[in-house]
Amino acid sequence: MPVVAILVGLGCGMLLVAVSLGIWSGLRGRHVLSRGAYAAAWGAAGILVVGALLAWGSGLPALESLIGVIDRQALEGPVLSLILMAALAIPLKVDTPPRALWSCALLYLPAWLLALAALVHLVTPGAVVLRADWMTPMRFALAVCGGLGARALGYMLQLVTADIAHVDWPGNLTYGLTTFLFGSAALVNLWQRGSLWAGVEPALRGGIAGAWLVWSADWLEPRRRRGLRAALTIVAVLLLIAAAITPT
Amino acid sequence: MVHLGGLLVLFSLLLSQLFGWQVQGLILQSEERRSLPEGDSWVALTENGSGTRHSPGVVAFVEESGPGVRVSALDGDGEALQLLLTADAEPRTELTIALREDTYFAVPEAELIVRLMPRSEEPYSRADVQIYSSPSGQEILQRVTEQGGQATFEVRGVTLTFVPAPYARVLATYNPGRWVAGLGIVILMVGLGGSLMWSGRRFWLREVEDATEVAGSFPSWLQGEEEDL
């Protein structure tokens, strides 16, 4: 069985353990279980990062000879983006108050869902879309922003359900990175082709612009309106993830 | 700055929607000038076919390039023969063909059909040539051209000459809001980056009996004044 599929399966399993331990720690009120969840998530992050490197590296000419020794299957299509997003969506620093230990499970939930979707794609016969044009800088940037956005989504779910002090930086980082990366791409497009969106498929165009506009609305909202901010963040992240995995 | 950048981008979109235009899928070969929708705008390939020339204000982008040939045919007396690219096309003594796929053309006066098959998508690749008799369809000749499609064949007293003429598929755009959009995006990115990295600080002051208590991220440059309080 291909190495990447094994790694993604392991990562998905460890994330499920992390989610389960998180919920169990809340039911039992035992901090040691939430630390176990934290360790499982760290392990899953490491495994998924290696899986993402192998998956993306298999299509790069400079790394083909090296990656080919480990895994001969060259992957293409949405599964590449899903693996990278799952790896980036796992939070590495978690401070959960004792009154809401169970809520740490919500931090790992988006990453687990992304890893599960990647695993389903890998093991389903014929589901891997062989598109030779998937490995582009735009697709990689979208996957990075989608992964960080999924991490922000986990924090937002924790904020809404357990009323915990909000961690701003994942959302700010995603918003800033999205603005910088796609603003730069728009400048290059303006220079080369004379218009902002020439050469970009409509699905990508709609997803990126929609996510950025919704996130801008979230950034302009006052902090006290948590419910609305949470809804806007969820919509923005889902648009980004949808744009990252939509074939064109 | 962020709001100004956003407004500039929106304004540029309005300008391009009202006064701009875009032409997609223009096929250019040799140095022929193609007219564009607005006024005296035009676009053409450079002499070596690697880039484009265009009128001021137009942005031309080469999306795809590939092999192409210019074909002419002479009879035994040196007279140019008419060539037909399709059954309902106007006869011409010279055809310029972009070899994006297998292409046929006819030499009706010599009862010949010629098939051209590019060997690759490179602009100066070779092409396979098959010449058939019409209407019997019997193959008379099968050859390969030189690099770029250069070749000369003599068939039944007819001299067919192929000259390289690589094609380019070009996107031509006229966008009066281009520089406004660029400026708006730069201002927006700088403003947003600044406000994300240096977000506003919050601190609280509370007066107690003989002093003032401070909580939050109190700026250091105010600390001297705070001691006075």
CSV table of N, CA and C in Angstrom, one decimal, chain B residues 116-194:
chain,number,residue,atom,x,y,z
B,116,LEU,N,-1.3,17.6,-42.9
B,116,LEU,CA,-0.1,18.0,-42.1
B,116,LEU,C,-0.3,17.6,-40.7
B,117,MET,N,0.7,16.9,-40.1
B,117,MET,CA,0.5,16.4,-38.7
B,117,MET,C,1.7,16.9,-37.9
B,118,PRO,N,1.5,17.8,-36.9
B,118,PRO,CA,2.7,18.3,-36.1
B,118,PRO,C,3.2,17.1,-35.2
B,119,ARG,N,4.5,17.1,-35.1
B,119,ARG,CA,5.1,16.0,-34.2
B,119,ARG,C,5.1,16.4,-32.8
B,120,SER,N,5.0,17.7,-32.5
B,120,SER,CA,5.0,18.1,-31.1
B,120,SER,C,4.4,19.5,-31.0
B,121,GLU,N,4.2,20.0,-29.8
B,121,GLU,CA,3.7,21.3,-29.6
B,121,GLU,C,4.7,22.4,-29.6
B,122,GLU,N,6.0,22.0,-29.8
B,122,GLU,CA,7.0,23.1,-29.8
B,122,GLU,C,6.9,23.9,-31.1
B,123,PRO,N,7.2,25.2,-31.0
B,123,PRO,CA,7.0,26.1,-32.1
B,123,PRO,C,7.8,25.7,-33.4
B,124,TYR,N,9.0,25.2,-33.2
B,124,TYR,CA,9.8,24.8,-34.4
B,124,TYR,C,9.9,23.3,-34.5
B,125,SER,N,8.9,22.6,-34.3
B,125,SER,CA,8.9,21.1,-34.4
B,125,SER,C,8.7,20.7,-35.9
B,126,ARG,N,9.1,19.5,-36.1
B,126,ARG,CA,8.9,19.0,-37.5
B,126,ARG,C,7.4,18.6,-37.6
B,127,ALA,N,7.0,18.3,-38.9
B,127,ALA,CA,5.6,17.9,-39.2
B,127,ALA,C,5.7,16.8,-40.2
B,128,ASP,N,4.8,15.8,-40.1
B,128,ASP,CA,4.6,14.7,-41.1
B,128,ASP,C,3.7,15.2,-42.2
B,129,VAL,N,4.0,15.0,-43.4
B,129,VAL,CA,3.2,15.4,-44.6
B,129,VAL,C,2.8,14.2,-45.3
B,130,GLN,N,1.5,14.1,-45.6
B,130,GLN,CA,1.0,13.0,-46.5
B,130,GLN,C,0.2,13.7,-47.6
B,131,ILE,N,0.5,13.3,-48.8
B,131,ILE,CA,-0.2,13.9,-50.0
B,131,ILE,C,-1.0,12.8,-50.7
B,132,TYR,N,-2.3,13.1,-50.9
B,132,TYR,CA,-3.2,12.1,-51.5
B,132,TYR,C,-3.7,12.6,-52.8
B,133,SER,N,-4.1,11.7,-53.7
B,133,SER,CA,-4.7,12.0,-54.9
B,133,SER,C,-6.2,12.2,-54.7
B,134,SER,N,-6.8,13.2,-55.3
B,134,SER,CA,-8.2,13.4,-55.2
B,134,SER,C,-8.9,13.2,-56.5
B,135,PRO,N,-10.1,12.6,-56.6
B,135,PRO,CA,-10.9,12.1,-55.5
B,135,PRO,C,-10.6,10.6,-55.1
B,136,SER,N,-9.6,9.9,-55.6
B,136,SER,CA,-9.4,8.5,-55.3
B,136,SER,C,-9.0,8.3,-53.9
B,137,GLY,N,-8.3,9.3,-53.3
B,137,GLY,CA,-7.8,9.1,-51.9
B,137,GLY,C,-6.5,8.3,-51.8
B,138,GLN,N,-5.9,8.0,-52.9
B,138,GLN,CA,-4.7,7.2,-52.9
B,138,GLN,C,-3.5,8.0,-52.4
B,139,GLU,N,-2.7,7.4,-51.5
B,139,GLU,CA,-1.6,8.2,-51.0
B,139,GLU,C,-0.4,8.2,-52.0
B,140,ILE,N,0.1,9.4,-52.3
B,140,ILE,CA,1.1,9.5,-53.3
B,140,ILE,C,2.5,9.7,-52.7
B,141,LEU,N,2.5,10.5,-51.6
B,141,LEU,CA,3.8,10.8,-51.0
B,141,LEU,C,3.6,10.9,-49.5
B,142,GLN,N,4.7,10.5,-48.7
B,142,GLN,CA,4.7,10.7,-47.3
B,142,GLN,C,6.1,11.1,-46.9
B,143,ARG,N,6.2,12.3,-46.3
B,143,ARG,CA,7.5,12.8,-45.9
B,143,ARG,C,7.5,13.5,-44.6
B,144,VAL,N,8.7,13.8,-44.1
B,144,VAL,CA,8.8,14.6,-42.9
B,144,VAL,C,9.5,15.9,-43.2
B,145,THR,N,9.0,17.0,-42.7
B,145,THR,CA,9.6,18.3,-43.0
B,145,THR,C,10.9,18.5,-42.1
B,146,GLU,N,11.6,19.6,-42.4
B,146,GLU,CA,12.7,19.9,-41.6
B,146,GLU,C,12.2,20.6,-40.3
B,147,GLN,N,13.2,21.0,-39.5
B,147,GLN,CA,12.8,21.7,-38.2
B,147,GLN,C,12.0,22.9,-38.5
B,148,GLY,N,10.9,23.1,-37.8
B,148,GLY,CA,10.0,24.3,-38.0
B,148,GLY,C,9.0,24.1,-39.1
B,149,GLY,N,9.1,23.0,-39.9
B,149,GLY,CA,8.1,22.8,-41.0
B,149,GLY,C,8.7,23.2,-42.3
B,150,GLN,N,9.9,23.5,-42.4
B,150,GLN,CA,10.6,23.9,-43.7
B,150,GLN,C,10.7,22.7,-44.6
B,151,ALA,N,10.2,22.8,-45.9
B,151,ALA,CA,10.2,21.7,-46.8
B,151,ALA,C,9.8,22.1,-48.2
B,152,THR,N,10.3,21.4,-49.2
B,152,THR,CA,9.8,21.6,-50.6
B,152,THR,C,9.6,20.2,-51.2
B,153,PHE,N,8.4,20.0,-51.7
B,153,PHE,CA,8.1,18.7,-52.4
B,153,PHE,C,7.6,18.9,-53.8
B,154,GLU,N,8.0,17.9,-54.6
B,154,GLU,CA,7.5,18.0,-56.0
B,154,GLU,C,6.6,16.7,-56.2
B,155,VAL,N,5.4,17.0,-56.6
B,155,VAL,CA,4.4,15.9,-56.8
B,155,VAL,C,3.7,16.2,-58.0
B,156,ARG,N,3.7,15.3,-59.0
B,156,ARG,CA,2.9,15.4,-60.2
B,156,ARG,C,3.1,16.8,-60.9
B,157,GLY,N,4.4,17.2,-60.9
B,157,GLY,CA,4.7,18.5,-61.6
B,157,GLY,C,4.3,19.7,-60.8
B,158,VAL,N,3.9,19.5,-59.5
B,158,VAL,CA,3.5,20.6,-58.7
B,158,VAL,C,4.6,20.7,-57.6
B,159,THR,N,5.1,22.0,-57.4
B,159,THR,CA,6.1,22.2,-56.3
B,159,THR,C,5.4,22.8,-55.1
B,160,LEU,N,5.4,22.1,-54.0
B,160,LEU,CA,4.8,22.6,-52.7
B,160,LEU,C,5.9,23.1,-51.9
B,161,THR,N,5.8,24.3,-51.4
B,161,THR,CA,6.8,24.9,-50.5
B,161,THR,C,6.2,25.2,-49.2
B,162,PHE,N,6.9,24.8,-48.1
B,162,PHE,CA,6.5,25.0,-46.8
B,162,PHE,C,7.5,25.9,-46.1
B,163,VAL,N,7.1,27.0,-45.5
B,163,VAL,CA,8.0,27.9,-44.8
B,163,VAL,C,7.6,28.0,-43.3
B,164,PRO,N,8.5,27.9,-42.3
B,164,PRO,CA,8.1,28.0,-40.9
B,164,PRO,C,7.3,29.3,-40.6
B,165,ALA,N,6.2,29.2,-39.9
B,165,ALA,CA,5.4,30.3,-39.4
B,165,ALA,C,4.8,30.0,-38.1
B,166,PRO,N,5.6,29.9,-37.0
B,166,PRO,CA,5.0,29.5,-35.7
B,166,PRO,C,3.8,30.4,-35.3
B,167,TYR,N,2.8,29.8,-34.6
B,167,TYR,CA,1.7,30.6,-34.2
B,167,TYR,C,1.8,30.9,-32.7
B,168,ALA,N,1.0,31.9,-32.3
B,168,ALA,CA,0.9,32.2,-30.9
B,168,ALA,C,-0.6,32.5,-30.6
B,169,ARG,N,-1.1,32.0,-29.5
B,169,ARG,CA,-2.5,32.3,-29.1
B,169,ARG,C,-2.4,33.4,-28.1
B,170,VAL,N,-3.0,34.6,-28.4
B,170,VAL,CA,-2.7,35.8,-27.6
B,170,VAL,C,-4.0,36.3,-26.9
B,171,LEU,N,-3.8,36.8,-25.7
B,171,LEU,CA,-4.9,37.5,-25.0
B,171,LEU,C,-4.5,38.9,-25.0
B,172,ALA,N,-5.4,39.7,-25.6
B,172,ALA,CA,-5.2,41.2,-25.7
B,172,ALA,C,-6.2,41.9,-24.8
B,173,THR,N,-5.6,42.8,-24.0
B,173,THR,CA,-6.5,43.5,-23.0
B,173,THR,C,-6.2,45.0,-23.0
B,174,TYR,N,-7.3,45.8,-23.0
B,174,TYR,CA,-7.2,47.2,-22.7
B,174,TYR,C,-7.9,47.5,-21.4
B,175,ASN,N,-7.1,47.9,-20.4
B,175,ASN,CA,-7.7,48.2,-19.1
B,175,ASN,C,-7.2,49.5,-18.6
B,176,PRO,N,-8.1,50.6,-18.7
B,176,PRO,CA,-7.7,51.9,-18.3
B,176,PRO,C,-7.5,52.0,-16.8
B,177,GLY,N,-8.1,51.0,-16.0
B,177,GLY,CA,-7.9,51.1,-14.6
B,177,GLY,C,-6.8,50.3,-14.0
B,178,ARG,N,-5.9,49.9,-14.9
B,178,ARG,CA,-4.8,48.9,-14.5
B,178,ARG,C,-3.9,49.5,-13.5
B,179,TRP,N,-3.4,50.8,-13.7
B,179,TRP,CA,-2.5,51.4,-12.7
B,179,TRP,C,-3.2,51.7,-11.4
B,180,VAL,N,-4.5,52.1,-11.5
B,180,VAL,CA,-5.3,52.4,-10.3
B,180,VAL,C,-5.4,51.2,-9.5
B,181,ALA,N,-5.7,50.0,-10.1
B,181,ALA,CA,-5.9,48.8,-9.4
B,181,ALA,C,-4.6,48.4,-8.7
B,182,GLY,N,-3.5,48.5,-9.5
B,182,GLY,CA,-2.2,48.2,-8.9
B,182,GLY,C,-1.9,49.0,-7.6
B,183,LEU,N,-2.1,50.3,-7.8
B,183,LEU,CA,-1.9,51.2,-6.6
B,183,LEU,C,-2.8,50.8,-5.5
B,184,GLY,N,-4.0,50.6,-5.8
B,184,GLY,CA,-5.0,50.2,-4.7
B,184,GLY,C,-4.6,48.9,-4.0
B,185,ILE,N,-4.2,47.9,-4.7
B,185,ILE,CA,-3.8,46.7,-4.1
B,185,ILE,C,-2.5,46.9,-3.2
B,186,VAL,N,-1.6,47.7,-3.7
B,186,VAL,CA,-0.4,47.9,-2.9
B,186,VAL,C,-0.8,48.6,-1.6
B,187,ILE,N,-1.6,49.7,-1.7
B,187,ILE,CA,-2.0,50.4,-0.5
B,187,ILE,C,-2.8,49.5,0.5
B,188,LEU,N,-3.6,48.7,-0.1
B,188,LEU,CA,-4.5,47.8,0.7
B,188,LEU,C,-3.6,46.8,1.5
B,189,MET,N,-2.6,46.2,0.8
B,189,MET,CA,-1.7,45.2,1.4
B,189,MET,C,-0.9,45.9,2.5
B,190,VAL,N,-0.3,47.1,2.2
B,190,VAL,CA,0.5,47.7,3.2
B,190,VAL,C,-0.4,48.1,4.4
B,191,GLY,N,-1.5,48.7,4.2
B,191,GLY,CA,-2.4,49.1,5.3
B,191,GLY,C,-2.9,47.9,6.1
B,192,LEU,N,-3.2,46.8,5.5
B,192,LEU,CA,-3.7,45.7,6.2
B,192,LEU,C,-2.6,45.0,7.0
B,193,GLY,N,-1.4,44.9,6.3
B,193,GLY,CA,-0.3,44.3,7.0
B,193,GLY,C,0.1,45.1,8.3
B,194,GLY,N,0.1,46.4,8.1
B,194,GLY,CA,0.4,47.3,9.3
B,194,GLY,C,-0.6,47.2,10.4
